[in-house]
Amino acid sequence: MGNPPQSGKGSLNKRIVFASIIALLAALVIYLSSSRSGDQSSAGGRPSTEKAAAIGNAAKLPSVVDYGRLEQRLNRLMEERDMVGLAVGVVEGGQIRFLKGYGETSEGSGQPVNSNTLFRWASVSKGVAADMVAKLADQGKLGLHEPVVKYSASLRLPGGMEHRATVADVLSHRLGLFSHAQDSKLEDGMDARYLRATLASLNAICPPGTCHAYQNVAYDASTEVVERVTGKPYAEAVREQLFLPLGMTSASMNMGALTSSPNWARPHVGGNPRPVEVTDSYYRVPAAGGVNSNIKDLAIWMQAQMGMEPDVLSPRALEAVQTARARTPGELGRMRKFRERINTAAYGLGWRIYDYSGHRIVGHRGGVRGYRSLVMFDPQRKSGIVALWNSSTNQPAGIEFEVMDMILGLPPRDWMDLDKIIERPPEPPEELQKAEPNSTGP
């Protein structure tokens, strides 16, 4: 026999229930799709309001960067004999628009560099320390203009000037020491905290706060500042308060995290690059040069410096680190090749500030044995470039100027010297090659 006919009321109730289930399933699908799209912050799984707005606006605007030309230039760069591997990222309008790897993780390995390949940041790490200290200062947990001796147990300066030098003086390299004080002894394996105490025996070149001379051993006193205030090891405090909230899942501060990865770039030195062992000297001063990450996380880090993550780095904290505090004429000398663009150079806290053809630009470079790095951006346009490579050549540094010229609408120049015929001397026999210095670059 057939089923008895349903009453009108019962049939209506079933249709309502069925429609409700369909609506709930549709809502769930929409939620899951939206949670997987876009740049996510690890806190809450949703992008900040500022980042979401910037991403939306950037998607509506035409790109000012010619990515076809950029790829063509980078492919030509990789034909240079000095190159092994390279990773590049570009942010426009607050949005990551370009991430790509080139070359190999190790010469002849056949393993390609991609956006997940780990490199060392070298001195670009200094911005992490400065941001961390500025964040704590913004929270009222320390004062940037307090004497550094209040927080650092090991730093000692000539004439007891650690009682006069401030936390900001440490982060802006204004301690009255000559450049790179005690770096050679750090590279010889000596303990960084011991070396900070020996700085008192050196001759001062000026009173603290009055002149700029680049430091690594002294700069790492900022690790002690962070540890004293947070009660946690420096790497742990940075991971909890900066890297994880920003979603920088590959970022770390020790050699083991780099070399245990299945996808990491080996360091290379020499004009005909050869792989060398990773050295740990600057992992022992992590604030000065200890960060590792892939290019994606470095691009995320640059987004945060543009003000895209105010819940992690407030406008006041960013203003503190990106305000010029010391003129750096020596930087102009090192960048004389780019003087058509760079009018003035200064140092803030862990960051360099340039007048780039009338535009205020922020950035930093880094170098340890076998690795180089760079970041340069326009905070107002929320656009810039990051790059990491695993050889000792400085030729890729020109790419930041080629991209910034596109961002600012300036005439293109061959800043990477790809169009010039450069006579290079033949590579000497390997046994005559000198080991590359292991110090971090400014």
Short mmCIF file of C-alpha atoms in Angstrom, two decimals:
data_model
loop_
_atom_site.label_atom_id
_atom_site.label_comp_id
_atom_site.label_asym_id
_atom_site.label_seq_id
_atom_site.Cartn_x
_atom_site.Cartn_y
_atom_site.Cartn_z
CA MET A 1 0.00 0.00 0.00
CA GLY A 2 1.12 3.63 -0.52
CA ASN A 3 2.00 6.05 2.30
CA PRO A 4 -0.92 8.01 3.75
CA PRO A 5 -1.17 11.58 2.50
CA GLN A 6 0.59 14.24 4.65
CA SER A 7 -1.40 17.03 6.20
CA GLY A 8 -0.71 20.53 4.82
CA LYS A 9 0.64 21.70 8.20
CA GLY A 10 3.13 18.81 8.53
CA SER A 11 4.37 19.28 4.99
CA LEU A 12 4.91 23.00 5.59
CA ASN A 13 6.93 22.33 8.75
CA LYS A 14 9.21 19.89 6.90
CA ARG A 15 9.79 22.42 4.12
CA ILE A 16 10.73 25.07 6.70
CA VAL A 17 13.18 22.73 8.42
CA PHE A 18 14.70 21.71 5.09
CA ALA A 19 15.10 25.34 4.00
CA SER A 20 16.74 26.21 7.32
CA ILE A 21 19.29 23.40 6.91
CA ILE A 22 20.13 24.57 3.38
CA ALA A 23 20.59 28.15 4.63
CA LEU A 24 22.89 27.03 7.43
CA LEU A 25 25.00 24.94 5.03
CA ALA A 26 25.30 27.88 2.63
CA ALA A 27 26.39 30.17 5.45
CA LEU A 28 28.99 27.63 6.55
CA VAL A 29 30.41 27.37 3.03
CA ILE A 30 30.65 31.18 2.76
CA TYR A 31 32.35 31.42 6.16
CA LEU A 32 34.91 28.72 5.34
CA SER A 33 35.67 30.26 1.97
CA SER A 34 36.17 33.73 3.42
CA SER A 35 38.37 32.44 6.24
CA ARG A 36 40.74 30.87 3.73
CA SER A 37 41.09 33.85 1.42
CA GLY A 38 43.31 36.93 1.62
CA ASP A 39 46.18 37.73 3.98
CA GLN A 40 45.26 36.41 7.40
CA SER A 41 46.60 37.53 10.76
CA SER A 42 47.12 34.70 13.22
CA ALA A 43 45.07 36.49 15.86
CA GLY A 44 41.47 35.55 15.16
CA GLY A 45 42.24 34.28 11.66
CA ARG A 46 41.07 37.54 10.04
CA PRO A 47 43.05 40.41 8.54
CA SER A 48 43.10 43.68 10.44
CA THR A 49 40.64 46.35 9.31
CA GLU A 50 43.48 48.46 7.93
CA LYS A 51 44.99 45.55 6.00
CA ALA A 52 41.61 44.40 4.67
CA ALA A 53 40.84 47.93 3.45
CA ALA A 54 44.25 48.25 1.82
CA ILE A 55 43.89 44.87 0.11
CA GLY A 56 40.49 45.87 -1.22
CA ASN A 57 41.72 49.24 -2.47
CA ALA A 58 44.88 47.78 -4.00
CA ALA A 59 42.85 45.23 -5.93
CA LYS A 60 40.90 48.08 -7.55
CA LEU A 61 43.97 50.10 -8.56
CA PRO A 62 46.21 49.36 -11.54
CA SER A 63 49.70 48.23 -10.61
CA VAL A 64 52.50 50.77 -10.96
CA VAL A 65 55.14 48.04 -10.92
CA ASP A 66 55.87 46.47 -14.30
CA TYR A 67 56.10 42.85 -13.19
CA GLY A 68 56.95 41.67 -16.68
CA ARG A 69 60.00 43.92 -16.71
CA LEU A 70 60.83 42.93 -13.12
CA GLU A 71 60.84 39.22 -14.02
CA GLN A 72 62.92 39.89 -17.12
CA ARG A 73 65.48 41.81 -15.05
CA LEU A 74 65.63 39.14 -12.35
CA ASN A 75 66.06 36.37 -14.90
CA ARG A 76 68.96 38.29 -16.42
CA LEU A 77 70.45 38.81 -12.96
CA MET A 78 70.42 35.07 -12.35
CA GLU A 79 72.64 34.61 -15.41
CA GLU A 80 75.47 36.37 -13.54
CA ARG A 81 78.12 33.94 -12.35
CA ASP A 82 78.03 35.43 -8.83
CA MET A 83 74.42 34.36 -8.29
CA VAL A 84 73.19 31.09 -6.77
CA GLY A 85 69.71 31.61 -5.31
CA LEU A 86 67.42 34.61 -4.85
CA ALA A 87 63.94 35.32 -3.47
CA VAL A 88 62.06 38.58 -4.07
CA GLY A 89 58.79 40.02 -2.78
CA VAL A 90 56.91 43.19 -3.69
CA VAL A 91 54.12 44.92 -1.76
CA GLU A 92 51.87 47.50 -3.43
CA GLY A 93 49.19 49.43 -1.58
CA GLY A 94 49.69 47.21 1.44
CA GLN A 95 49.09 44.02 -0.54
CA ILE A 96 51.67 41.36 -1.39
CA ARG A 97 51.62 41.36 -5.19
CA PHE A 98 54.76 39.39 -6.03
CA LEU A 99 56.64 36.49 -4.39
CA LYS A 100 59.10 34.40 -6.36
CA GLY A 101 62.27 32.39 -6.03
CA TYR A 102 65.09 32.02 -8.54
CA GLY A 103 68.10 29.74 -8.84
CA GLU A 104 69.11 26.99 -6.45
CA THR A 105 69.38 26.48 -2.71
CA SER A 106 72.92 25.16 -3.27
CA GLU A 107 75.12 25.37 -6.35
CA GLY A 108 74.52 22.32 -8.54
CA SER A 109 71.91 20.81 -6.20
CA GLY A 110 68.97 21.15 -8.57
CA GLN A 111 66.73 22.16 -5.64
CA PRO A 112 64.96 25.35 -6.70
CA VAL A 113 64.54 28.37 -4.48
CA ASN A 114 60.86 29.19 -3.93
CA SER A 115 58.82 31.46 -1.67
CA ASN A 116 59.21 28.96 1.20
CA THR A 117 63.01 28.71 1.10
CA LEU A 118 64.68 29.87 4.32
CA PHE A 119 67.46 32.48 4.26
CA ARG A 120 69.21 34.59 6.91
CA TRP A 121 68.16 38.22 7.42
CA ALA A 122 71.54 39.33 8.82
CA SER A 123 71.34 43.02 9.86
CA VAL A 124 67.74 43.39 8.72
CA SER A 125 67.20 41.66 12.10
CA LYS A 126 68.01 44.96 13.82
CA GLY A 127 64.56 46.29 12.97
CA VAL A 128 63.01 43.39 14.90
CA ALA A 129 64.86 44.33 18.09
CA ALA A 130 63.99 48.01 17.70
CA ASP A 131 60.32 47.26 17.02
CA MET A 132 60.15 44.95 20.05
CA VAL A 133 61.65 47.56 22.38
CA ALA A 134 59.43 50.30 20.92
CA LYS A 135 56.39 48.09 21.44
CA LEU A 136 57.29 47.63 25.11
CA ALA A 137 57.87 51.38 25.46
CA ASP A 138 54.47 52.07 23.88
CA GLN A 139 52.94 49.78 26.51
CA GLY A 140 54.59 51.86 29.24
CA LYS A 141 56.91 49.06 30.32
CA LEU A 142 60.14 50.99 29.71
CA GLY A 143 61.35 54.39 28.56
CA LEU A 144 63.41 54.82 25.40
CA HIS A 145 65.30 57.68 27.04
CA GLU A 146 66.08 55.86 30.28
CA PRO A 147 69.72 54.88 30.93
CA VAL A 148 70.46 51.53 29.31
CA VAL A 149 72.23 50.34 32.47
CA LYS A 150 68.80 50.07 34.08
CA TYR A 151 68.01 47.11 31.80
CA SER A 152 71.30 45.69 30.49
CA ALA A 153 73.49 43.85 32.96
CA SER A 154 76.45 43.38 30.61
CA LEU A 155 76.90 46.60 28.61
CA ARG A 156 79.74 48.76 29.88
CA LEU A 157 81.03 51.87 28.11
CA PRO A 158 84.17 53.99 28.42
CA GLY A 159 84.08 56.26 31.46
CA GLY A 160 80.97 54.60 32.88
CA MET A 161 78.86 56.17 30.14
CA GLU A 162 76.37 53.30 30.29
CA HIS A 163 74.73 55.45 32.99
CA ARG A 164 74.31 58.26 30.47
CA ALA A 165 73.63 56.34 27.26
CA THR A 166 69.95 55.61 26.72
CA VAL A 167 68.04 52.65 25.33
CA ALA A 168 67.44 54.75 22.20
CA ASP A 169 71.19 55.38 21.90
CA VAL A 170 71.79 51.61 21.74
CA LEU A 171 69.19 51.17 18.98
CA SER A 172 70.47 54.13 16.95
CA HIS A 173 74.20 53.24 17.26
CA ARG A 174 75.05 56.40 19.23
CA LEU A 175 77.11 54.92 22.07
CA GLY A 176 80.38 56.77 21.44
CA LEU A 177 82.19 53.63 20.26
CA PHE A 178 84.11 53.18 17.03
CA SER A 179 82.30 51.24 14.30
CA HIS A 180 81.86 47.46 14.70
CA ALA A 181 83.56 47.44 18.10
CA GLN A 182 84.64 43.90 19.13
CA ASP A 183 83.03 42.24 16.09
CA SER A 184 86.27 40.43 15.21
CA LYS A 185 86.41 38.87 18.68
CA LEU A 186 82.77 37.81 18.41
CA GLU A 187 83.64 36.09 15.13
CA ASP A 188 86.55 34.37 16.90
CA GLY A 189 84.01 32.70 19.19
CA MET A 190 84.10 34.90 22.28
CA ASP A 191 80.95 35.35 24.39
CA ALA A 192 78.88 38.40 23.47
CA ARG A 193 78.02 39.35 27.06
CA TYR A 194 81.67 39.22 28.06
CA LEU A 195 82.57 41.36 25.06
CA ARG A 196 79.96 43.97 26.01
CA ALA A 197 81.68 44.34 29.36
CA THR A 198 85.07 44.84 27.65
CA LEU A 199 83.75 47.80 25.66
CA ALA A 200 84.55 49.93 28.71
CA SER A 201 88.27 49.47 28.00
CA LEU A 202 88.04 51.07 24.53
CA ASN A 203 88.64 54.70 23.64
CA ALA A 204 85.47 56.70 23.12
CA ILE A 205 85.10 58.68 19.90
CA CYS A 206 82.34 60.98 21.23
CA PRO A 207 79.90 61.27 24.15
CA PRO A 208 76.86 58.96 23.89
CA GLY A 209 74.03 60.39 21.83
CA THR A 210 76.23 62.74 19.80
CA CYS A 211 77.59 60.64 16.91
CA HIS A 212 76.66 57.52 14.96
CA ALA A 213 78.93 54.46 14.53
CA TYR A 214 77.46 51.09 13.55
CA GLN A 215 77.50 48.31 16.18
CA ASN A 216 76.66 44.63 16.54
CA VAL A 217 77.99 43.48 19.94
CA ALA A 218 76.73 46.63 21.69
CA TYR A 219 73.46 46.66 19.75
CA ASP A 220 72.64 43.23 21.13
CA ALA A 221 72.29 44.79 24.60
CA SER A 222 68.70 45.26 23.39
CA THR A 223 68.17 41.52 23.95
CA GLU A 224 68.82 42.10 27.64
CA VAL A 225 66.41 45.05 27.65
CA VAL A 226 63.65 42.81 26.27
CA GLU A 227 64.48 39.94 28.62
CA ARG A 228 64.55 42.20 31.69
CA VAL A 229 61.14 43.70 30.89
CA THR A 230 59.33 40.55 29.69
CA GLY A 231 61.00 37.97 31.93
CA LYS A 232 61.42 35.71 28.89
CA PRO A 233 64.29 34.82 26.55
CA TYR A 234 64.58 37.32 23.71
CA ALA A 235 63.65 34.88 20.93
CA GLU A 236 60.61 33.67 22.85
CA ALA A 237 59.36 37.19 23.58
CA VAL A 238 59.73 38.22 19.93
CA ARG A 239 58.02 35.08 18.72
CA GLU A 240 55.06 35.56 21.05
CA GLN A 241 54.61 39.31 20.60
CA LEU A 242 55.64 39.85 16.97
CA PHE A 243 56.15 36.81 14.76
CA LEU A 244 53.12 34.72 15.77
CA PRO A 245 50.59 37.59 15.84
CA LEU A 246 51.79 38.61 12.37
CA GLY A 247 51.52 35.05 11.06
CA MET A 248 55.26 34.74 10.38
CA THR A 249 55.36 30.97 10.80
CA SER A 250 58.81 30.40 9.26
CA ALA A 251 60.66 33.07 11.30
CA SER A 252 63.21 31.87 13.85
CA MET A 253 66.43 32.92 15.58
CA ASN A 254 68.78 29.97 15.75
CA MET A 255 71.03 28.03 13.41
CA GLY A 256 69.29 24.70 14.01
CA ALA A 257 65.95 26.06 12.79
CA LEU A 258 67.65 27.03 9.52
CA THR A 259 69.73 23.94 8.83
CA SER A 260 67.10 21.39 9.90
CA SER A 261 64.63 22.65 7.30
CA PRO A 262 64.22 20.55 4.14
CA ASN A 263 64.17 23.83 2.17
CA TRP A 264 66.96 26.20 3.16
CA ALA A 265 69.48 28.20 1.13
CA ARG A 266 73.12 27.26 1.76
CA PRO A 267 75.61 30.14 2.06
CA HIS A 268 78.07 30.71 -0.80
CA VAL A 269 81.14 32.94 -1.13
CA GLY A 270 83.51 33.96 -3.90
CA GLY A 271 83.14 35.28 -7.42
CA ASN A 272 82.62 31.71 -8.61
CA PRO A 273 80.34 30.84 -5.69
CA ARG A 274 81.17 27.83 -3.58
CA PRO A 275 79.16 26.62 -0.57
CA VAL A 276 80.55 27.17 2.93
CA GLU A 277 79.48 26.15 6.41
CA VAL A 278 76.95 28.28 8.27
CA THR A 279 78.64 30.26 11.03
CA ASP A 280 76.96 30.95 14.37
CA SER A 281 78.69 34.21 15.39
CA TYR A 282 75.72 36.47 14.73
CA TYR A 283 73.18 34.01 16.07
CA ARG A 284 74.92 34.80 19.39
CA VAL A 285 73.84 38.45 18.99
CA PRO A 286 70.29 37.77 17.74
CA ALA A 287 69.14 41.38 17.94
CA ALA A 288 71.95 42.36 15.58
CA GLY A 289 71.73 39.56 13.02
CA GLY A 290 69.95 36.41 14.15
CA VAL A 291 66.66 36.13 12.23
CA ASN A 292 65.87 33.49 9.57
CA SER A 293 62.73 33.28 7.43
CA ASN A 294 61.37 32.75 3.95
CA ILE A 295 60.64 35.67 1.62
CA LYS A 296 56.90 35.58 2.36
CA ASP A 297 57.47 36.26 6.04
CA LEU A 298 59.90 39.06 5.25
CA ALA A 299 57.19 40.62 3.05
CA ILE A 300 54.69 40.26 5.91
CA TRP A 301 57.22 41.93 8.19
CA MET A 302 57.48 44.84 5.76
CA GLN A 303 53.68 45.14 5.67
CA ALA A 304 53.71 45.55 9.46
CA GLN A 305 56.27 48.36 9.15
CA MET A 306 53.85 50.13 6.81
CA GLY A 307 51.23 50.27 9.56
CA MET A 308 49.15 47.37 8.27
CA GLU A 309 49.02 45.61 11.67
CA PRO A 310 48.30 48.32 14.28
CA ASP A 311 47.19 45.74 16.85
CA VAL A 312 50.72 44.32 16.78
CA LEU A 313 52.78 47.45 16.05
CA SER A 314 50.98 50.65 16.91
CA PRO A 315 51.43 53.93 14.98
CA ARG A 316 53.34 55.33 17.99
CA ALA A 317 55.76 52.40 18.02
CA LEU A 318 56.38 52.73 14.29
CA GLU A 319 56.87 56.47 14.59
CA ALA A 320 59.47 55.88 17.30
CA VAL A 321 61.60 53.56 15.16
CA GLN A 322 61.12 55.38 11.83
CA THR A 323 62.00 58.87 13.09
CA ALA A 324 65.47 60.00 12.01
CA ARG A 325 67.79 60.41 15.01
CA ALA A 326 71.29 60.55 13.53
CA ARG A 327 72.70 61.67 10.20
CA THR A 328 74.73 58.95 8.48
CA PRO A 329 77.06 60.56 5.91
CA GLY A 330 79.04 57.33 5.72
CA GLU A 331 75.96 55.64 4.28
CA LEU A 332 75.87 58.22 1.51
CA GLY A 333 79.46 57.33 0.69
CA ARG A 334 78.69 53.62 0.50
CA MET A 335 75.68 54.36 -1.71
CA ARG A 336 77.41 56.84 -3.99
CA LYS A 337 76.36 54.75 -6.99
CA PHE A 338 72.75 55.68 -6.18
CA ARG A 339 73.26 59.36 -5.34
CA GLU A 340 71.04 60.36 -8.25
CA ARG A 341 68.21 59.10 -6.01
CA ILE A 342 69.50 59.31 -2.42
CA ASN A 343 69.76 62.90 -1.23
CA THR A 344 70.09 62.34 2.54
CA ALA A 345 70.52 59.35 4.82
CA ALA A 346 69.78 58.99 8.53
CA TYR A 347 69.26 56.29 11.16
CA GLY A 348 66.21 55.86 13.37
CA LEU A 349 65.94 52.88 15.74
CA GLY A 350 67.02 49.79 13.82
CA TRP A 351 65.92 51.38 10.54
CA ARG A 352 67.48 53.67 7.94
CA ILE A 353 65.56 56.67 6.59
CA TYR A 354 66.31 58.18 3.17
CA ASP A 355 65.28 61.16 1.11
CA TYR A 356 64.72 59.32 -2.17
CA SER A 357 64.23 61.99 -4.86
CA GLY A 358 62.06 63.97 -2.45
CA HIS A 359 60.22 60.96 -0.98
CA ARG A 360 60.67 59.65 2.58
CA ILE A 361 61.76 56.02 2.29
CA VAL A 362 62.59 53.49 5.05
CA GLY A 363 64.77 50.41 4.76
CA HIS A 364 67.79 48.37 5.79
CA ARG A 365 70.30 45.95 4.33
CA GLY A 366 72.16 43.04 5.82
CA GLY A 367 75.00 40.63 5.18
CA VAL A 368 76.60 37.70 6.96
CA ARG A 369 78.96 35.19 5.41
CA GLY A 370 77.24 33.79 2.33
CA TYR A 371 73.96 35.70 2.69
CA ARG A 372 72.59 39.14 1.79
CA SER A 373 69.23 40.81 2.45
CA LEU A 374 67.36 44.04 1.86
CA VAL A 375 64.08 45.80 2.57
CA MET A 376 63.01 49.22 1.25
CA PHE A 377 59.55 50.80 1.32
CA ASP A 378 57.52 53.99 1.12
CA PRO A 379 55.38 54.13 4.31
CA GLN A 380 52.92 56.59 2.76
CA ARG A 381 52.26 54.53 -0.37
CA LYS A 382 52.53 51.28 1.60
CA SER A 383 54.66 49.87 -1.19
CA GLY A 384 58.14 48.38 -1.27
CA ILE A 385 60.44 45.46 -1.97
CA VAL A 386 62.23 42.72 -0.02
CA ALA A 387 64.95 40.37 -1.25
CA LEU A 388 67.12 37.55 0.12
CA TRP A 389 70.02 35.77 -1.61
CA ASN A 390 72.68 33.24 -0.72
CA SER A 391 75.91 34.59 -2.17
CA SER A 392 78.26 37.44 -1.36
CA THR A 393 77.65 39.64 -4.41
CA ASN A 394 76.06 43.06 -3.89
CA GLN A 395 74.74 43.27 -7.46
CA PRO A 396 71.13 42.36 -6.52
CA ALA A 397 70.99 45.40 -4.21
CA GLY A 398 70.21 47.50 -7.27
CA ILE A 399 66.82 45.82 -7.59
CA GLU A 400 65.43 47.84 -4.69
CA PHE A 401 66.15 51.02 -6.63
CA GLU A 402 64.67 49.66 -9.86
CA VAL A 403 61.43 48.73 -8.08
CA MET A 404 61.26 51.95 -6.04
CA ASP A 405 61.66 53.92 -9.28
CA MET A 406 58.58 52.11 -10.62
CA ILE A 407 56.63 52.75 -7.42
CA LEU A 408 57.51 56.46 -7.45
CA GLY A 409 57.12 56.95 -11.19
CA LEU A 410 60.76 57.85 -11.79
CA PRO A 411 62.71 57.20 -14.99
CA PRO A 412 64.16 53.68 -15.11
CA ARG A 413 67.86 53.16 -14.57
CA ASP A 414 70.10 50.10 -14.87
CA TRP A 415 70.79 50.04 -11.12
CA MET A 416 71.83 46.35 -11.25
CA ASP A 417 74.43 47.04 -13.97
CA LEU A 418 72.97 44.34 -16.20
CA ASP A 419 73.36 46.41 -19.37
CA LYS A 420 76.99 47.32 -18.77
CA ILE A 421 79.95 45.28 -19.87
CA ILE A 422 81.96 44.82 -16.70
CA GLU A 423 85.45 43.41 -16.97
CA ARG A 424 85.87 40.88 -14.17
CA PRO A 425 89.26 39.40 -13.29
CA PRO A 426 89.52 35.61 -13.56
CA GLU A 427 88.73 33.70 -10.39
CA PRO A 428 91.95 32.83 -8.48
CA PRO A 429 92.65 29.21 -7.59
CA GLU A 430 90.54 28.13 -4.64
CA GLU A 431 93.54 27.71 -2.35
CA LEU A 432 94.41 31.40 -2.84
CA GLN A 433 90.92 32.73 -2.14
CA LYS A 434 90.49 34.55 1.15
CA ALA A 435 87.55 33.65 3.35
CA GLU A 436 84.83 36.26 3.26
CA PRO A 437 84.54 38.28 6.49
CA ASN A 438 81.76 37.05 8.71
CA SER A 439 80.58 40.43 9.99
CA THR A 440 77.11 41.76 9.41
CA GLY A 441 76.75 44.58 6.96
CA PRO A 442 74.94 47.82 7.77
#
